């Protein structure tokens, strides 16, 4: 099981490349906001479940504090905020099986949740607060993004079914790209290596709204039903709890994204890095640093790179300038040696199954 005690670099670089639009590796503090809609009449049950969860979270490395608030206008609406030393310990915990077990008692009393994560950029307050903030790591500069949210899902299928699954996943009509007036699907890239599937999506607007929109589309629903018999983890999409547990375990968050100045589309590749137990986040950090340096180098093939990580699964999605492709290991011999030490098996170049863009993405 992945532990939450993994520590990254002790002295993260303060100068952040302007080409990096997303990263969890700058060492700044993290504020997590969870919006919760509780079933009518279940407020006391929710409070008791939260208090139990709160006691367990207090011992998680990297956790600083949390606060529970109830709406003064609607007693079914609650707000949970928590502070963490930095993003990596929170992500290691929230993506772990330990977390899945911890939050299960909340499911029976909660109608809907929405999780938001923020780096702390500035902090105000009295003299005591200012003195305290001086001891804490704040993000130095705001990041300038491209308006695209990146996320991925990963799961495994039964050995021997890979060709059938690849055909199912490549042979379907694309869903409607427009979600609503503010959200649309931009791109979906699907890769496989052995029996592991990785589906990366790019969205403008609200990621949660886009995921729900996709799940309702008949084309996608038919594909999901078709691959159900081949999945290693059973699921029932008609059962809310079964579907929730599957997609919770399948989530593969983006932890770093960098783009070079060259805005050509490029050729999309994906590499799978199976990490040793508990070392996935450190491995992701090294790959993120490598691609950030590559994006600054006009001679590098890297146009864009997104590193996805969950537990001991690390996937590097790279758009390259030409057929040369990207090296699996960093050019720096010392960094490459550390990457090898963190790997549980060899790096795998994944097979592209489908890569779809909306016409006006």
Short mmCIF file of C-alpha atoms in Angstrom, two decimals:
data_model
loop_
_atom_site.label_atom_id
_atom_site.label_comp_id
_atom_site.label_asym_id
_atom_site.label_seq_id
_atom_site.Cartn_x
_atom_site.Cartn_y
_atom_site.Cartn_z
CA UNK A 1 0.00 0.00 0.00
CA UNK A 2 1.24 3.49 -0.78
CA UNK A 3 2.28 5.36 2.34
CA UNK A 4 1.80 9.05 2.99
CA UNK A 5 5.26 9.55 4.43
CA UNK A 6 7.03 10.11 1.11
CA UNK A 7 8.90 13.39 1.04
CA UNK A 8 10.01 15.27 -2.04
CA UNK A 9 12.90 17.66 -2.45
CA UNK A 10 13.74 19.47 0.77
CA UNK A 11 14.49 22.74 -1.06
CA UNK A 12 12.21 23.15 -4.08
CA UNK A 13 13.34 25.75 -6.58
CA UNK A 14 11.77 29.15 -5.98
CA UNK A 15 12.08 30.21 -9.61
CA UNK A 16 9.23 28.60 -11.51
CA UNK A 17 9.27 28.41 -15.31
CA UNK A 18 6.53 30.54 -16.88
CA UNK A 19 5.92 27.62 -19.25
CA UNK A 20 4.61 25.51 -16.36
CA UNK A 21 0.85 26.07 -16.07
CA UNK A 22 0.21 23.36 -13.48
CA UNK A 23 2.43 21.69 -10.88
CA UNK A 24 2.20 20.27 -7.37
CA UNK A 25 5.97 20.33 -6.89
CA UNK A 26 6.78 23.90 -5.86
CA UNK A 27 6.45 23.18 -2.13
CA UNK A 28 3.81 25.82 -1.39
CA UNK A 29 0.99 25.18 1.07
CA UNK A 30 -2.29 23.72 -0.11
CA UNK A 31 -5.85 24.69 0.77
CA UNK A 32 -8.49 22.04 0.04
CA UNK A 33 -12.16 23.03 -0.12
CA UNK A 34 -14.86 20.35 -0.13
CA UNK A 35 -18.44 21.44 -0.86
CA UNK A 36 -20.92 18.90 0.51
CA UNK A 37 -24.67 18.54 -0.06
CA UNK A 38 -26.12 16.37 2.75
CA UNK A 39 -29.42 14.51 2.50
CA UNK A 40 -32.26 16.17 4.41
CA UNK A 41 -32.40 14.79 7.94
CA UNK A 42 -28.90 13.24 7.75
CA UNK A 43 -27.01 16.19 9.27
CA UNK A 44 -26.28 14.48 12.60
CA UNK A 45 -25.16 11.28 10.85
CA UNK A 46 -22.88 13.37 8.62
CA UNK A 47 -21.41 15.22 11.61
CA UNK A 48 -20.61 11.96 13.40
CA UNK A 49 -19.00 10.50 10.27
CA UNK A 50 -16.95 13.67 9.80
CA UNK A 51 -15.69 13.60 13.41
CA UNK A 52 -14.51 10.03 12.95
CA UNK A 53 -12.80 10.94 9.67
CA UNK A 54 -11.27 14.06 11.24
CA UNK A 55 -9.62 12.03 13.99
CA UNK A 56 -8.08 9.70 11.41
CA UNK A 57 -6.87 12.49 9.10
CA UNK A 58 -5.12 14.29 12.00
CA UNK A 59 -2.38 11.64 11.97
CA UNK A 60 -1.73 11.81 8.21
CA UNK A 61 1.74 13.29 7.46
CA UNK A 62 1.50 16.75 5.90
CA UNK A 63 -1.93 17.55 7.35
CA UNK A 64 -2.01 20.89 9.22
CA UNK A 65 -5.62 21.65 10.14
CA UNK A 66 -9.23 21.42 9.03
CA UNK A 67 -12.52 23.20 9.61
CA UNK A 68 -16.16 22.18 9.18
CA UNK A 69 -18.80 24.81 8.39
CA UNK A 70 -22.58 24.64 7.92
CA UNK A 71 -24.52 27.07 5.74
CA UNK A 72 -26.49 29.74 7.58
CA UNK A 73 -29.07 29.66 4.75
CA UNK A 74 -29.40 25.96 3.91
CA UNK A 75 -28.60 23.38 6.63
CA UNK A 76 -28.03 20.71 3.96
CA UNK A 77 -25.00 22.60 2.61
CA UNK A 78 -21.65 22.10 4.36
CA UNK A 79 -18.11 23.23 3.71
CA UNK A 80 -14.96 21.38 4.76
CA UNK A 81 -11.63 23.16 4.44
CA UNK A 82 -8.24 21.71 5.23
CA UNK A 83 -4.68 22.98 5.09
CA UNK A 84 -1.69 20.87 4.07
CA UNK A 85 2.05 21.52 4.14
CA UNK A 86 2.10 21.04 0.36
CA UNK A 87 0.14 19.27 -2.38
CA UNK A 88 2.07 15.95 -2.62
CA UNK A 89 1.21 14.56 0.84
CA UNK A 90 -2.46 15.46 0.32
CA UNK A 91 -2.57 13.82 -3.12
CA UNK A 92 -0.76 10.72 -1.85
CA UNK A 93 -3.38 10.37 0.87
CA UNK A 94 -6.51 11.30 -1.11
CA UNK A 95 -5.62 8.87 -3.92
CA UNK A 96 -4.89 5.96 -1.57
CA UNK A 97 -6.99 2.94 -0.65
CA UNK A 98 -6.74 4.20 2.93
CA UNK A 99 -8.69 7.32 1.94
CA UNK A 100 -11.29 5.28 0.02
CA UNK A 101 -12.00 3.30 3.20
CA UNK A 102 -12.02 6.40 5.43
CA UNK A 103 -14.68 8.29 3.47
CA UNK A 104 -17.00 5.35 2.86
CA UNK A 105 -19.19 6.14 5.93
CA UNK A 106 -19.96 9.56 4.40
CA UNK A 107 -21.50 8.15 1.22
CA UNK A 108 -24.79 7.11 2.79
CA UNK A 109 -25.56 10.63 4.02
CA UNK A 110 -24.14 12.78 1.22
CA UNK A 111 -26.03 13.64 -1.96
CA UNK A 112 -23.17 15.33 -3.78
CA UNK A 113 -19.62 16.61 -3.20
CA UNK A 114 -17.21 18.87 -5.04
CA UNK A 115 -13.51 19.06 -4.20
CA UNK A 116 -11.37 22.11 -5.02
CA UNK A 117 -7.62 22.37 -4.40
CA UNK A 118 -5.66 25.66 -4.22
CA UNK A 119 -2.06 26.63 -3.65
CA UNK A 120 -1.72 29.49 -1.16
CA UNK A 121 -0.36 32.49 -3.08
CA UNK A 122 -0.81 35.33 -0.59
CA UNK A 123 -1.92 35.60 3.04
CA UNK A 124 -3.10 38.56 5.12
CA UNK A 125 -3.82 39.04 8.80
CA UNK A 126 -2.49 40.63 11.97
CA UNK A 127 1.13 40.76 13.08
CA UNK A 128 0.97 37.23 14.48
CA UNK A 129 -0.53 35.93 11.26
CA UNK A 130 2.09 37.69 9.17
CA UNK A 131 4.87 36.26 11.30
CA UNK A 132 3.39 32.80 10.91
CA UNK A 133 2.98 33.17 7.15
CA UNK A 134 6.65 34.16 6.91
CA UNK A 135 7.56 30.71 8.17
CA UNK A 136 5.31 28.99 5.66
CA UNK A 137 5.94 28.39 1.98
CA UNK A 138 3.66 30.45 -0.28
CA UNK A 139 3.50 30.14 -4.05
CA UNK A 140 5.74 32.86 -5.42
CA UNK A 141 3.93 33.71 -8.64
CA UNK A 142 0.50 33.04 -10.12
CA UNK A 143 0.54 30.44 -12.87
CA UNK A 144 -0.69 31.39 -16.33
CA UNK A 145 -2.64 28.53 -17.84
CA UNK A 146 -4.15 27.85 -21.25
CA UNK A 147 -7.71 27.37 -19.97
CA UNK A 148 -7.53 23.58 -20.37
CA UNK A 149 -8.06 21.13 -17.50
CA UNK A 150 -6.30 17.77 -17.88
CA UNK A 151 -7.33 14.55 -16.21
CA UNK A 152 -6.94 10.82 -16.84
CA UNK A 153 -8.47 7.49 -15.88
CA UNK A 154 -6.63 4.18 -15.72
CA UNK A 155 -7.79 0.61 -15.21
CA UNK A 156 -6.80 -2.93 -16.13
CA UNK A 157 -8.62 -5.56 -18.17
CA UNK A 158 -8.43 -9.32 -17.92
CA UNK A 159 -5.31 -10.78 -19.57
CA UNK A 160 -6.13 -12.16 -22.98
CA UNK A 161 -8.88 -9.61 -23.64
CA UNK A 162 -6.60 -6.78 -24.75
CA UNK A 163 -7.34 -6.97 -28.50
CA UNK A 164 -11.11 -7.12 -27.93
CA UNK A 165 -10.96 -4.16 -25.55
CA UNK A 166 -8.77 -2.13 -27.92
CA UNK A 167 -11.30 -2.66 -30.72
CA UNK A 168 -14.23 -1.64 -28.51
CA UNK A 169 -12.43 1.48 -27.29
CA UNK A 170 -11.41 2.58 -30.79
CA UNK A 171 -14.66 1.88 -32.61
CA UNK A 172 -17.35 4.26 -31.35
CA UNK A 173 -18.90 7.59 -32.27
CA UNK A 174 -17.49 10.61 -30.47
CA UNK A 175 -19.82 12.18 -27.89
CA UNK A 176 -21.19 15.71 -28.24
CA UNK A 177 -18.30 18.07 -27.43
CA UNK A 178 -20.44 20.90 -26.06
CA UNK A 179 -21.40 20.36 -22.42
CA UNK A 180 -23.01 23.75 -21.72
CA UNK A 181 -22.38 27.43 -22.41
CA UNK A 182 -19.07 27.39 -20.50
CA UNK A 183 -17.76 23.82 -20.80
CA UNK A 184 -16.71 21.68 -23.74
CA UNK A 185 -14.62 18.58 -24.42
CA UNK A 186 -11.42 19.36 -26.29
CA UNK A 187 -9.52 16.10 -26.71
CA UNK A 188 -9.56 12.45 -25.64
CA UNK A 189 -6.47 10.25 -26.03
CA UNK A 190 -6.59 6.56 -25.20
CA UNK A 191 -3.52 4.35 -24.78
CA UNK A 192 -2.88 0.76 -23.78
CA UNK A 193 0.12 -1.25 -22.63
CA UNK A 194 -0.50 -4.90 -21.89
CA UNK A 195 -3.76 -5.00 -19.99
CA UNK A 196 -3.52 -1.43 -18.66
CA UNK A 197 -5.73 1.26 -20.22
CA UNK A 198 -5.12 5.01 -19.84
CA UNK A 199 -7.69 7.53 -21.07
CA UNK A 200 -6.55 11.17 -20.96
CA UNK A 201 -9.08 13.96 -21.45
CA UNK A 202 -8.77 17.71 -21.95
CA UNK A 203 -11.65 20.02 -21.03
CA UNK A 204 -12.35 23.74 -21.15
CA UNK A 205 -14.58 24.82 -18.29
CA UNK A 206 -15.86 22.54 -15.54
CA UNK A 207 -14.17 19.13 -15.38
CA UNK A 208 -16.85 17.56 -13.18
CA UNK A 209 -19.64 18.77 -15.48
CA UNK A 210 -17.74 17.36 -18.47
CA UNK A 211 -17.25 13.95 -16.84
CA UNK A 212 -20.93 13.74 -15.95
CA UNK A 213 -21.87 14.82 -19.48
CA UNK A 214 -19.70 12.12 -21.02
CA UNK A 215 -21.11 9.45 -18.71
CA UNK A 216 -24.64 10.27 -19.91
CA UNK A 217 -23.84 10.06 -23.64
CA UNK A 218 -25.34 6.92 -25.24
CA UNK A 219 -22.21 6.31 -27.35
CA UNK A 220 -19.97 6.29 -24.28
CA UNK A 221 -22.46 4.35 -22.19
CA UNK A 222 -22.55 1.60 -24.82
CA UNK A 223 -18.75 1.38 -24.84
CA UNK A 224 -18.57 1.22 -21.04
CA UNK A 225 -21.16 -1.57 -20.98
CA UNK A 226 -19.29 -3.46 -23.71
CA UNK A 227 -16.00 -3.53 -21.78
CA UNK A 228 -17.59 -4.41 -18.43
CA UNK A 229 -17.12 -8.19 -18.85
CA UNK A 230 -13.39 -7.70 -19.46
CA UNK A 231 -12.58 -5.45 -16.48
CA UNK A 232 -10.43 -6.85 -13.67
CA UNK A 233 -12.34 -4.69 -11.16
CA UNK A 234 -16.07 -5.42 -11.33
CA UNK A 235 -18.47 -2.51 -11.59
CA UNK A 236 -22.16 -1.85 -12.10
CA UNK A 237 -22.77 1.53 -13.70
CA UNK A 238 -26.44 1.36 -12.68
CA UNK A 239 -25.38 1.18 -9.02
CA UNK A 240 -24.23 4.60 -7.80
CA UNK A 241 -21.88 3.25 -5.13
CA UNK A 242 -20.28 0.70 -7.47
CA UNK A 243 -19.70 3.33 -10.16
CA UNK A 244 -18.35 5.80 -7.59
CA UNK A 245 -15.84 3.30 -6.23
CA UNK A 246 -14.65 2.30 -9.69
CA UNK A 247 -14.04 5.84 -10.90
CA UNK A 248 -12.47 6.85 -7.58
CA UNK A 249 -9.90 4.08 -7.96
CA UNK A 250 -9.47 4.78 -11.69
CA UNK A 251 -8.72 8.50 -11.28
CA UNK A 252 -5.22 9.43 -12.47
CA UNK A 253 -4.72 13.15 -11.67
CA UNK A 254 -2.42 15.46 -13.60
CA UNK A 255 0.37 16.66 -11.29
CA UNK A 256 2.41 18.74 -13.77
CA UNK A 257 1.95 20.35 -17.18
CA UNK A 258 4.46 22.33 -19.22
CA UNK A 259 4.32 23.78 -22.74
CA UNK A 260 7.09 25.07 -25.00
CA UNK A 261 6.63 28.33 -26.90
CA UNK A 262 6.18 26.36 -30.13
CA UNK A 263 2.41 25.83 -30.45
CA UNK A 264 2.46 23.14 -33.15
CA UNK A 265 0.15 20.19 -32.49
CA UNK A 266 2.92 17.59 -32.59
CA UNK A 267 2.75 13.82 -32.27
CA UNK A 268 1.21 12.44 -29.07
CA UNK A 269 2.99 9.70 -27.13
CA UNK A 270 2.50 8.13 -23.69
CA UNK A 271 5.02 6.35 -21.49
CA UNK A 272 4.12 4.22 -18.46
CA UNK A 273 6.44 4.21 -15.44
CA UNK A 274 5.56 1.54 -12.84
CA UNK A 275 7.05 2.84 -9.59
CA UNK A 276 8.26 0.94 -6.58
CA UNK A 277 5.75 0.95 -3.69
CA UNK A 278 5.49 4.40 -2.16
CA UNK A 279 7.82 6.09 -4.68
CA UNK A 280 5.37 7.22 -7.37
CA UNK A 281 5.26 10.88 -6.35
CA UNK A 282 9.05 11.24 -6.28
CA UNK A 283 9.27 9.59 -9.70
CA UNK A 284 6.63 11.97 -11.06
CA UNK A 285 8.59 14.94 -9.68
CA UNK A 286 11.78 13.89 -11.47
CA UNK A 287 9.96 13.45 -14.78
CA UNK A 288 8.23 16.81 -14.34
CA UNK A 289 11.56 18.57 -13.80
CA UNK A 290 13.04 16.82 -16.83
CA UNK A 291 10.23 17.92 -19.13
CA UNK A 292 10.27 21.47 -17.76
CA UNK A 293 13.94 21.73 -18.72
CA UNK A 294 13.17 20.17 -22.11
CA UNK A 295 10.43 22.72 -22.82
CA UNK A 296 12.99 25.48 -22.25
CA UNK A 297 15.36 23.91 -24.83
CA UNK A 298 14.54 24.76 -28.49
CA UNK A 299 16.49 21.65 -29.60
CA UNK A 300 14.31 19.32 -27.53
CA UNK A 301 11.50 17.35 -29.22
CA UNK A 302 9.13 18.18 -26.33
CA UNK A 303 6.28 20.56 -27.22
CA UNK A 304 4.00 19.77 -24.27
CA UNK A 305 4.12 17.32 -21.40
CA UNK A 306 1.62 16.26 -18.75
CA UNK A 307 2.65 13.95 -15.92
CA UNK A 308 -0.16 11.94 -14.32
CA UNK A 309 0.35 10.08 -11.04
CA UNK A 310 -1.62 7.98 -8.62
CA UNK A 311 -0.08 5.64 -6.05
CA UNK A 312 2.63 3.72 -7.92
CA UNK A 313 1.31 4.49 -11.42
CA UNK A 314 3.05 7.30 -13.31
CA UNK A 315 2.16 8.18 -16.90
CA UNK A 316 3.94 10.78 -19.00
CA UNK A 317 1.86 12.14 -21.89
CA UNK A 318 4.08 14.05 -24.34
CA UNK A 319 3.45 15.91 -27.58
CA UNK A 320 6.67 15.86 -29.63
CA UNK A 321 7.82 17.83 -32.67
CA UNK A 322 8.51 14.88 -34.97
CA UNK A 323 8.93 11.12 -35.21
CA UNK A 324 12.07 11.18 -33.08
CA UNK A 325 9.94 10.76 -30.02
CA UNK A 326 11.04 11.45 -26.48
CA UNK A 327 13.60 9.56 -24.43
CA UNK A 328 12.18 7.41 -21.65
CA UNK A 329 14.91 8.39 -19.19
CA UNK A 330 16.34 11.85 -18.39
CA UNK A 331 19.51 12.85 -20.24
CA UNK A 332 21.19 13.77 -16.95
CA UNK A 333 22.98 10.57 -15.84
CA UNK A 334 22.49 11.22 -12.13
CA UNK A 335 18.74 11.87 -12.49
CA UNK A 336 18.37 8.88 -14.82
CA UNK A 337 20.05 6.66 -12.21
CA UNK A 338 17.58 7.84 -9.56
CA UNK A 339 14.65 7.20 -11.91
CA UNK A 340 15.89 3.64 -12.46
CA UNK A 341 16.09 3.14 -8.70
CA UNK A 342 12.46 4.25 -8.33
CA UNK A 343 11.13 1.92 -11.03
CA UNK A 344 9.54 -1.43 -10.22
CA UNK A 345 9.81 -2.55 -13.87
CA UNK A 346 10.96 -1.14 -17.17
CA UNK A 347 9.47 1.97 -18.77
CA UNK A 348 6.84 1.06 -21.38
CA UNK A 349 5.86 3.02 -24.48
CA UNK A 350 2.10 2.72 -24.66
CA UNK A 351 0.15 1.97 -27.84
CA UNK A 352 -2.13 4.75 -29.10
CA UNK A 353 -5.66 3.36 -29.53
CA UNK A 354 -7.50 6.58 -30.38
CA UNK A 355 -6.85 10.31 -30.28
CA UNK A 356 -9.89 12.52 -30.87
CA UNK A 357 -10.16 16.30 -30.93
CA UNK A 358 -13.33 18.36 -31.12
CA UNK A 359 -13.41 20.44 -34.35
CA UNK A 360 -13.10 23.82 -32.60
CA UNK A 361 -10.95 22.78 -29.63
#
